[in-house]
Amino acid sequence: MIKFKTRMTSAELAALAATTPQTISRWARAQNWKRRKLKGSKRQLEIFVNAAVREYLLSTKQLRYFAGEMAYAEETPADYSISTSDLALQLQEALSMMTAREQHRLSELLENEGVSGLLSRLGIEEE
């Protein structure tokens, strides 16, 4: 998926669109995109990426494929809270949200200290 920042240089946009920075600058002039020159650079432009810029870039031949993905990416986020009290499902969901490094560290903790060690670190005492 393509990630647009709010401001991108012509070189960054060119890399996304598989074109040259000069082409991006030409498009920016022709489409009247809001832009400014970068300090310390004679040629580099910083372009303020708004909906019109995204729409134009996604309509280019190189990025047309990603236009469908972007429509999904810009949808309003859904509420993914778990409504069930099923502990196994909650643990599985928590594991899927962890990074590989976090999963590895948790696995080591369980191997070294066991479930009782994990529970004591969480402040849950056995009765």
mmCIF file of N, CA, C and O in Angstrom, residues 17-105:
data_model
loop_
_atom_site.group_PDB
_atom_site.id
_atom_site.type_symbol
_atom_site.label_atom_id
_atom_site.label_comp_id
_atom_site.label_asym_id
_atom_site.label_seq_id
_atom_site.Cartn_x
_atom_site.Cartn_y
_atom_site.Cartn_z
ATOM 1 N N ALA A 17 5.715 7.173 -7.898
ATOM 2 C CA ALA A 17 5.029 7.147 -9.193
ATOM 3 C C ALA A 17 5.892 6.561 -10.308
ATOM 4 O O ALA A 17 5.461 6.534 -11.454
ATOM 5 N N ALA A 18 7.100 6.109 -9.971
ATOM 6 C CA ALA A 18 8.019 5.532 -10.961
ATOM 7 C C ALA A 18 8.251 6.500 -12.118
ATOM 8 O O ALA A 18 8.131 6.149 -13.293
ATOM 9 N N THR A 19 8.562 7.737 -11.777
ATOM 10 C CA THR A 19 8.838 8.771 -12.772
ATOM 11 C C THR A 19 9.987 9.633 -12.255
ATOM 12 O O THR A 19 10.631 9.275 -11.275
ATOM 13 N N THR A 20 10.237 10.760 -12.876
ATOM 14 C CA THR A 20 11.344 11.621 -12.457
ATOM 15 C C THR A 20 10.824 12.793 -11.630
ATOM 16 O O THR A 20 9.663 13.186 -11.748
ATOM 17 N N PRO A 21 11.702 13.384 -10.806
ATOM 18 C CA PRO A 21 11.296 14.569 -10.054
ATOM 19 C C PRO A 21 10.881 15.729 -10.967
ATOM 20 O O PRO A 21 10.003 16.517 -10.617
ATOM 21 N N GLN A 22 11.500 15.820 -12.143
ATOM 22 C CA GLN A 22 11.140 16.873 -13.084
ATOM 23 C C GLN A 22 9.695 16.713 -13.559
ATOM 24 O O GLN A 22 8.970 17.696 -13.718
ATOM 25 N N THR A 23 9.269 15.476 -13.777
ATOM 26 C CA THR A 23 7.884 15.222 -14.186
ATOM 27 C C THR A 23 6.926 15.623 -13.080
ATOM 28 O O THR A 23 5.893 16.256 -13.336
ATOM 29 N N ILE A 24 7.277 15.289 -11.847
ATOM 30 C CA ILE A 24 6.433 15.664 -10.709
ATOM 31 C C ILE A 24 6.338 17.183 -10.619
ATOM 32 O O ILE A 24 5.255 17.739 -10.409
ATOM 33 N N SER A 25 7.456 17.876 -10.794
ATOM 34 C CA SER A 25 7.451 19.343 -10.753
ATOM 35 C C SER A 25 6.582 19.917 -11.866
ATOM 36 O O SER A 25 5.846 20.888 -11.650
ATOM 37 N N ARG A 26 6.652 19.306 -13.040
ATOM 38 C CA ARG A 26 5.826 19.757 -14.164
ATOM 39 C C ARG A 26 4.345 19.553 -13.865
ATOM 40 O O ARG A 26 3.520 20.434 -14.117
ATOM 41 N N TRP A 27 3.996 18.399 -13.296
ATOM 42 C CA TRP A 27 2.608 18.142 -12.911
ATOM 43 C C TRP A 27 2.153 19.135 -11.859
ATOM 44 O O TRP A 27 1.013 19.616 -11.896
ATOM 45 N N ALA A 28 3.029 19.448 -10.906
ATOM 46 C CA ALA A 28 2.681 20.379 -9.829
ATOM 47 C C ALA A 28 2.367 21.764 -10.386
ATOM 48 O O ALA A 28 1.420 22.422 -9.947
ATOM 49 N N ARG A 29 3.155 22.193 -11.359
ATOM 50 C CA ARG A 29 2.887 23.492 -11.993
ATOM 51 C C ARG A 29 1.584 23.454 -12.785
ATOM 52 O O ARG A 29 0.750 24.347 -12.693
ATOM 53 N N ALA A 30 1.394 22.399 -13.557
ATOM 54 C CA ALA A 30 0.219 22.299 -14.422
ATOM 55 C C ALA A 30 -1.076 22.168 -13.618
ATOM 56 O O ALA A 30 -2.108 22.717 -14.006
ATOM 57 N N GLN A 31 -1.018 21.463 -12.488
ATOM 58 C CA GLN A 31 -2.218 21.225 -11.684
ATOM 59 C C GLN A 31 -2.384 22.237 -10.548
ATOM 60 O O GLN A 31 -3.323 22.128 -9.767
ATOM 61 N N ASN A 32 -1.455 23.184 -10.448
ATOM 62 C CA ASN A 32 -1.470 24.209 -9.392
ATOM 63 C C ASN A 32 -1.501 23.608 -7.989
ATOM 64 O O ASN A 32 -2.268 24.026 -7.124
ATOM 65 N N TRP A 33 -0.640 22.602 -7.767
ATOM 66 C CA TRP A 33 -0.529 22.024 -6.443
ATOM 67 C C TRP A 33 0.202 23.005 -5.542
ATOM 68 O O TRP A 33 1.099 23.728 -5.975
ATOM 69 N N LYS A 34 -0.167 23.028 -4.288
ATOM 70 C CA LYS A 34 0.514 23.887 -3.328
ATOM 71 C C LYS A 34 1.910 23.310 -3.106
ATOM 72 O O LYS A 34 2.065 22.134 -2.767
ATOM 73 N N ARG A 35 2.935 24.149 -3.287
ATOM 74 C CA ARG A 35 4.311 23.671 -3.189
ATOM 75 C C ARG A 35 5.218 24.809 -2.749
ATOM 76 O O ARG A 35 4.830 25.977 -2.781
ATOM 77 N N ARG A 36 6.410 24.427 -2.315
ATOM 78 C CA ARG A 36 7.423 25.419 -1.967
ATOM 79 C C ARG A 36 8.785 24.808 -2.209
ATOM 80 O O ARG A 36 8.947 23.584 -2.219
ATOM 81 N N LYS A 37 9.782 25.673 -2.403
ATOM 82 C CA LYS A 37 11.139 25.188 -2.597
ATOM 83 C C LYS A 37 11.721 24.805 -1.249
ATOM 84 O O LYS A 37 11.478 25.463 -0.242
ATOM 85 N N LEU A 38 12.497 23.743 -1.252
ATOM 86 C CA LEU A 38 13.170 23.336 -0.025
ATOM 87 C C LEU A 38 14.341 24.264 0.251
ATOM 88 O O LEU A 38 15.050 24.676 -0.672
ATOM 89 N N LYS A 39 14.562 24.563 1.514
ATOM 90 C CA LYS A 39 15.687 25.408 1.880
ATOM 91 C C LYS A 39 16.988 24.679 1.571
ATOM 92 O O LYS A 39 17.128 23.495 1.832
ATOM 93 N N GLY A 40 17.923 25.414 1.012
ATOM 94 C CA GLY A 40 19.223 24.835 0.692
ATOM 95 C C GLY A 40 19.244 24.054 -0.606
ATOM 96 O O GLY A 40 20.244 23.437 -0.936
ATOM 97 N N SER A 41 18.154 24.039 -1.340
ATOM 98 C CA SER A 41 18.100 23.306 -2.596
ATOM 99 C C SER A 41 17.560 24.219 -3.691
ATOM 100 O O SER A 41 16.607 24.951 -3.475
ATOM 101 N N LYS A 42 18.201 24.168 -4.843
ATOM 102 C CA LYS A 42 17.756 25.012 -5.947
ATOM 103 C C LYS A 42 16.611 24.382 -6.728
ATOM 104 O O LYS A 42 15.791 25.085 -7.296
ATOM 105 N N ARG A 43 16.564 23.041 -6.759
ATOM 106 C CA ARG A 43 15.595 22.381 -7.616
ATOM 107 C C ARG A 43 14.501 21.622 -6.878
ATOM 108 O O ARG A 43 13.433 21.410 -7.421
ATOM 109 N N GLN A 44 14.782 21.175 -5.661
ATOM 110 C CA GLN A 44 13.824 20.326 -4.966
ATOM 111 C C GLN A 44 12.589 21.103 -4.512
ATOM 112 O O GLN A 44 12.696 22.163 -3.926
ATOM 113 N N LEU A 45 11.437 20.529 -4.789
ATOM 114 C CA LEU A 45 10.163 21.098 -4.340
ATOM 115 C C LEU A 45 9.580 20.229 -3.239
ATOM 116 O O LEU A 45 9.703 19.011 -3.263
ATOM 117 N N GLU A 46 8.941 20.872 -2.288
ATOM 118 C CA GLU A 46 8.166 20.168 -1.288
ATOM 119 C C GLU A 46 6.705 20.408 -1.652
ATOM 120 O O GLU A 46 6.270 21.549 -1.749
ATOM 121 N N ILE A 47 5.987 19.339 -1.872
ATOM 122 C CA ILE A 47 4.603 19.426 -2.324
ATOM 123 C C ILE A 47 3.695 19.046 -1.165
ATOM 124 O O ILE A 47 3.913 18.050 -0.484
ATOM 125 N N PHE A 48 2.672 19.860 -0.938
ATOM 126 C CA PHE A 48 1.696 19.587 0.102
ATOM 127 C C PHE A 48 0.677 18.609 -0.477
ATOM 128 O O PHE A 48 -0.082 18.961 -1.382
ATOM 129 N N VAL A 49 0.681 17.399 0.031
ATOM 130 C CA VAL A 49 -0.153 16.335 -0.532
ATOM 131 C C VAL A 49 -1.553 16.420 0.064
ATOM 132 O O VAL A 49 -1.744 16.259 1.259
ATOM 133 N N ASN A 50 -2.519 16.708 -0.805
ATOM 134 C CA ASN A 50 -3.923 16.737 -0.389
ATOM 135 C C ASN A 50 -4.694 15.740 -1.254
ATOM 136 O O ASN A 50 -4.106 14.971 -2.009
ATOM 137 N N ALA A 51 -5.997 15.753 -1.149
ATOM 138 C CA ALA A 51 -6.816 14.784 -1.887
ATOM 139 C C ALA A 51 -6.639 14.919 -3.402
ATOM 140 O O ALA A 51 -6.584 13.914 -4.112
ATOM 141 N N ALA A 52 -6.513 16.154 -3.890
ATOM 142 C CA ALA A 52 -6.357 16.358 -5.336
ATOM 143 C C ALA A 52 -5.033 15.770 -5.833
ATOM 144 O O ALA A 52 -4.977 15.151 -6.899
ATOM 145 N N VAL A 53 -3.974 15.948 -5.067
ATOM 146 C CA VAL A 53 -2.659 15.412 -5.458
ATOM 147 C C VAL A 53 -2.704 13.890 -5.451
ATOM 148 O O VAL A 53 -2.257 13.239 -6.402
ATOM 149 N N ARG A 54 -3.266 13.304 -4.376
ATOM 150 C CA ARG A 54 -3.372 11.838 -4.309
ATOM 151 C C ARG A 54 -4.191 11.295 -5.471
ATOM 152 O O ARG A 54 -3.816 10.321 -6.110
ATOM 153 N N GLU A 55 -5.317 11.939 -5.752
ATOM 154 C CA GLU A 55 -6.194 11.481 -6.833
ATOM 155 C C GLU A 55 -5.480 11.533 -8.182
ATOM 156 O O GLU A 55 -5.560 10.599 -8.976
ATOM 157 N N TYR A 56 -4.743 12.623 -8.422
ATOM 158 C CA TYR A 56 -4.031 12.756 -9.685
ATOM 159 C C TYR A 56 -2.950 11.681 -9.807
ATOM 160 O O TYR A 56 -2.833 11.026 -10.847
ATOM 161 N N LEU A 57 -2.169 11.483 -8.747
ATOM 162 C CA LEU A 57 -1.092 10.492 -8.802
ATOM 163 C C LEU A 57 -1.647 9.079 -8.961
ATOM 164 O O LEU A 57 -1.083 8.268 -9.698
ATOM 165 N N LEU A 58 -2.738 8.782 -8.272
ATOM 166 C CA LEU A 58 -3.318 7.442 -8.381
ATOM 167 C C LEU A 58 -3.977 7.199 -9.736
ATOM 168 O O LEU A 58 -4.239 6.056 -10.096
ATOM 169 N N SER A 59 -4.248 8.263 -10.473
ATOM 170 C CA SER A 59 -4.826 8.083 -11.802
ATOM 171 C C SER A 59 -3.751 7.863 -12.876
ATOM 172 O O SER A 59 -4.079 7.548 -14.006
ATOM 173 N N THR A 60 -2.474 8.028 -12.499
ATOM 174 C CA THR A 60 -1.407 7.802 -13.473
ATOM 175 C C THR A 60 -1.298 6.318 -13.788
ATOM 176 O O THR A 60 -1.714 5.463 -13.008
ATOM 177 N N LYS A 61 -0.713 6.036 -14.931
ATOM 178 C CA LYS A 61 -0.603 4.663 -15.397
ATOM 179 C C LYS A 61 0.145 3.775 -14.395
ATOM 180 O O LYS A 61 -0.235 2.630 -14.154
ATOM 181 N N GLN A 62 1.169 4.325 -13.769
ATOM 182 C CA GLN A 62 1.994 3.543 -12.856
ATOM 183 C C GLN A 62 1.263 3.186 -11.556
ATOM 184 O O GLN A 62 1.522 2.154 -10.958
ATOM 185 N N LEU A 63 0.340 4.025 -11.104
ATOM 186 C CA LEU A 63 -0.300 3.819 -9.804
ATOM 187 C C LEU A 63 -1.770 3.437 -9.882
ATOM 188 O O LEU A 63 -2.427 3.328 -8.856
ATOM 189 N N ARG A 64 -2.295 3.239 -11.071
ATOM 190 C CA ARG A 64 -3.706 2.902 -11.209
ATOM 191 C C ARG A 64 -4.078 1.644 -10.435
ATOM 192 O O ARG A 64 -5.151 1.538 -9.867
ATOM 193 N N TYR A 65 -3.152 0.690 -10.368
ATOM 194 C CA TYR A 65 -3.389 -0.564 -9.655
ATOM 195 C C TYR A 65 -3.674 -0.316 -8.179
ATOM 196 O O TYR A 65 -4.485 -0.991 -7.573
ATOM 197 N N PHE A 66 -2.990 0.682 -7.584
ATOM 198 C CA PHE A 66 -3.117 0.935 -6.157
ATOM 199 C C PHE A 66 -4.349 1.764 -5.796
ATOM 200 O O PHE A 66 -4.658 1.909 -4.625
ATOM 201 N N ALA A 67 -5.045 2.298 -6.767
ATOM 202 C CA ALA A 67 -6.198 3.152 -6.478
ATOM 203 C C ALA A 67 -7.267 2.391 -5.702
ATOM 204 O O ALA A 67 -7.875 2.919 -4.782
ATOM 205 N N GLY A 68 -7.489 1.134 -6.054
ATOM 206 C CA GLY A 68 -8.463 0.323 -5.325
ATOM 207 C C GLY A 68 -8.049 0.095 -3.895
ATOM 208 O O GLY A 68 -8.857 0.156 -2.974
ATOM 209 N N GLU A 69 -6.760 -0.163 -3.672
ATOM 210 C CA GLU A 69 -6.258 -0.352 -2.308
ATOM 211 C C GLU A 69 -6.420 0.916 -1.493
ATOM 212 O O GLU A 69 -6.741 0.861 -0.315
ATOM 213 N N MET A 70 -6.172 2.068 -2.097
ATOM 214 C CA MET A 70 -6.258 3.325 -1.361
ATOM 215 C C MET A 70 -7.694 3.598 -0.937
ATOM 216 O O MET A 70 -7.935 4.163 0.109
ATOM 217 N N ALA A 71 -8.667 3.187 -1.745
ATOM 218 C CA ALA A 71 -10.062 3.394 -1.365
ATOM 219 C C ALA A 71 -10.362 2.640 -0.076
ATOM 220 O O ALA A 71 -11.043 3.139 0.804
ATOM 221 N N TYR A 72 -9.818 1.439 0.028
ATOM 222 C CA TYR A 72 -10.022 0.675 1.250
ATOM 223 C C TYR A 72 -9.241 1.287 2.410
ATOM 224 O O TYR A 72 -9.700 1.295 3.531
ATOM 225 N N ALA A 73 -8.045 1.781 2.130
ATOM 226 C CA ALA A 73 -7.196 2.321 3.196
ATOM 227 C C ALA A 73 -7.785 3.598 3.781
ATOM 228 O O ALA A 73 -7.539 3.903 4.938
ATOM 229 N N GLU A 74 -8.544 4.346 3.019
ATOM 230 C CA GLU A 74 -9.072 5.608 3.502
ATOM 231 C C GLU A 74 -10.463 5.478 4.127
ATOM 232 O O GLU A 74 -11.057 6.453 4.513
ATOM 233 N N GLU A 75 -10.979 4.255 4.226
ATOM 234 C CA GLU A 75 -12.266 4.078 4.873
ATOM 235 C C GLU A 75 -12.145 4.429 6.346
ATOM 236 O O GLU A 75 -11.077 4.340 6.934
ATOM 237 N N THR A 76 -13.255 4.793 6.940
ATOM 238 C CA THR A 76 -13.225 5.091 8.361
ATOM 239 C C THR A 76 -12.953 3.802 9.129
ATOM 240 O O THR A 76 -13.503 2.752 8.790
ATOM 241 N N PRO A 77 -12.101 3.865 10.139
ATOM 242 C CA PRO A 77 -11.740 2.636 10.854
ATOM 243 C C PRO A 77 -12.926 2.083 11.642
ATOM 244 O O PRO A 77 -13.728 2.823 12.199
ATOM 245 N N ALA A 78 -13.015 0.778 11.637
ATOM 246 C CA ALA A 78 -14.084 0.099 12.367
ATOM 247 C C ALA A 78 -13.636 -0.174 13.796
ATOM 248 O O ALA A 78 -12.451 -0.188 14.096
ATOM 249 N N ASP A 79 -14.582 -0.388 14.668
ATOM 250 C CA ASP A 79 -14.283 -0.716 16.050
ATOM 251 C C ASP A 79 -13.990 -2.209 16.134
ATOM 252 O O ASP A 79 -14.856 -3.032 15.847
ATOM 253 N N TYR A 80 -12.768 -2.556 16.494
ATOM 254 C CA TYR A 80 -12.356 -3.948 16.540
ATOM 255 C C TYR A 80 -12.285 -4.473 17.973
ATOM 256 O O TYR A 80 -11.499 -5.339 18.280
ATOM 257 N N SER A 81 -13.098 -3.956 18.846
ATOM 258 C CA SER A 81 -13.069 -4.435 20.218
ATOM 259 C C SER A 81 -13.719 -5.818 20.286
ATOM 260 O O SER A 81 -14.612 -6.145 19.518
ATOM 261 N N ILE A 82 -13.253 -6.603 21.224
ATOM 262 C CA ILE A 82 -13.759 -7.954 21.386
ATOM 263 C C ILE A 82 -14.974 -7.910 22.299
ATOM 264 O O ILE A 82 -14.900 -7.419 23.421
ATOM 265 N N SER A 83 -16.082 -8.418 21.805
ATOM 266 C CA SER A 83 -17.304 -8.358 22.590
ATOM 267 C C SER A 83 -17.505 -9.622 23.417
ATOM 268 O O SER A 83 -18.355 -9.666 24.282
ATOM 269 N N THR A 84 -16.734 -10.639 23.153
ATOM 270 C CA THR A 84 -16.893 -11.891 23.880
ATOM 271 C C THR A 84 -15.920 -11.943 25.046
ATOM 272 O O THR A 84 -14.919 -11.250 25.069
ATOM 273 N N SER A 85 -16.206 -12.759 26.005
ATOM 274 C CA SER A 85 -15.324 -12.890 27.156
ATOM 275 C C SER A 85 -14.477 -14.151 27.045
ATOM 276 O O SER A 85 -13.917 -14.607 28.025
ATOM 277 N N ASP A 86 -14.384 -14.715 25.874
ATOM 278 C CA ASP A 86 -13.604 -15.920 25.655
ATOM 279 C C ASP A 86 -12.120 -15.586 25.804
ATOM 280 O O ASP A 86 -11.542 -14.867 24.990
ATOM 281 N N LEU A 87 -11.504 -16.103 26.846
ATOM 282 C CA LEU A 87 -10.118 -15.789 27.161
ATOM 283 C C LEU A 87 -9.160 -16.216 26.051
ATOM 284 O O LEU A 87 -8.236 -15.478 25.702
ATOM 285 N N ALA A 88 -9.378 -17.386 25.490
ATOM 286 C CA ALA A 88 -8.489 -17.875 24.436
ATOM 287 C C ALA A 88 -8.511 -16.950 23.225
ATOM 288 O O ALA A 88 -7.460 -16.647 22.632
ATOM 289 N N LEU A 89 -9.677 -16.464 22.871
ATOM 290 C CA LEU A 89 -9.801 -15.547 21.744
ATOM 291 C C LEU A 89 -9.100 -14.226 22.038
ATOM 292 O O LEU A 89 -8.404 -13.665 21.186
ATOM 293 N N GLN A 90 -9.257 -13.734 23.278
ATOM 294 C CA GLN A 90 -8.593 -12.484 23.661
ATOM 295 C C GLN A 90 -7.075 -12.631 23.635
ATOM 296 O O GLN A 90 -6.361 -11.741 23.158
ATOM 297 N N LEU A 91 -6.569 -13.747 24.138
ATOM 298 C CA LEU A 91 -5.120 -13.981 24.118
ATOM 299 C C LEU A 91 -4.601 -14.110 22.688
ATOM 300 O O LEU A 91 -3.539 -13.587 22.354
ATOM 301 N N GLN A 92 -5.342 -14.805 21.851
ATOM 302 C CA GLN A 92 -4.945 -14.963 20.456
ATOM 303 C C GLN A 92 -4.898 -13.599 19.747
ATOM 304 O O GLN A 92 -3.971 -13.309 19.005
ATOM 305 N N GLU A 93 -5.883 -12.763 20.014
ATOM 306 C CA GLU A 93 -5.920 -11.424 19.415
ATOM 307 C C GLU A 93 -4.750 -10.590 19.910
ATOM 308 O O GLU A 93 -4.107 -9.876 19.138
ATOM 309 N N ALA A 94 -4.447 -10.676 21.205
ATOM 310 C CA ALA A 94 -3.317 -9.929 21.769
ATOM 311 C C ALA A 94 -2.001 -10.388 21.143
ATOM 312 O O ALA A 94 -1.142 -9.570 20.810
ATOM 313 N N LEU A 95 -1.842 -11.685 20.953
ATOM 314 C CA LEU A 95 -0.621 -12.207 20.332
ATOM 315 C C LEU A 95 -0.476 -11.743 18.887
ATOM 316 O O LEU A 95 0.617 -11.452 18.423
ATOM 317 N N SER A 96 -1.590 -11.663 18.163
ATOM 318 C CA SER A 96 -1.519 -11.246 16.760
ATOM 319 C C SER A 96 -1.133 -9.776 16.625
ATOM 320 O O SER A 96 -0.612 -9.363 15.604
ATOM 321 N N MET A 97 -1.390 -8.980 17.684
ATOM 322 C CA MET A 97 -1.034 -7.563 17.643
ATOM 323 C C MET A 97 0.410 -7.304 18.088
ATOM 324 O O MET A 97 0.920 -6.212 17.907
ATOM 325 N N MET A 98 1.060 -8.314 18.656
ATOM 326 C CA MET A 98 2.431 -8.151 19.139
ATOM 327 C C MET A 98 3.421 -8.294 17.994
ATOM 328 O O MET A 98 3.173 -9.013 17.022
ATOM 329 N N THR A 99 4.551 -7.604 18.136
ATOM 330 C CA THR A 99 5.618 -7.763 17.154
ATOM 331 C C THR A 99 6.289 -9.113 17.359
ATOM 332 O O THR A 99 6.106 -9.756 18.405
ATOM 333 N N ALA A 100 7.091 -9.529 16.393
ATOM 334 C CA ALA A 100 7.791 -10.806 16.502
ATOM 335 C C ALA A 100 8.733 -10.806 17.709
ATOM 336 O O ALA A 100 8.854 -11.808 18.416
ATOM 337 N N ARG A 101 9.367 -9.680 17.962
ATOM 338 C CA ARG A 101 10.291 -9.576 19.102
ATOM 339 C C ARG A 101 9.525 -9.692 20.420
ATOM 340 O O ARG A 101 9.971 -10.375 21.334
ATOM 341 N N GLU A 102 8.366 -9.046 20.513
ATOM 342 C CA GLU A 102 7.550 -9.135 21.721
ATOM 343 C C GLU A 102 7.058 -10.571 21.943
ATOM 344 O O GLU A 102 7.068 -11.074 23.067
ATOM 345 N N GLN A 103 6.660 -11.240 20.871
ATOM 346 C CA GLN A 103 6.215 -12.628 20.981
ATOM 347 C C GLN A 103 7.350 -13.523 21.465
ATOM 348 O O GLN A 103 7.150 -14.401 22.306
ATOM 349 N N HIS A 104 8.554 -13.282 20.948
ATOM 350 C CA HIS A 104 9.712 -14.074 21.348
ATOM 351 C C HIS A 104 10.022 -13.865 22.828
ATOM 352 O O HIS A 104 10.288 -14.825 23.555
ATOM 353 N N ARG A 105 9.972 -12.612 23.280
ATOM 354 C CA ARG A 105 10.249 -12.316 24.692
ATOM 355 C C ARG A 105 9.205 -12.953 25.604
ATOM 356 O O ARG A 105 9.527 -13.486 26.664
#
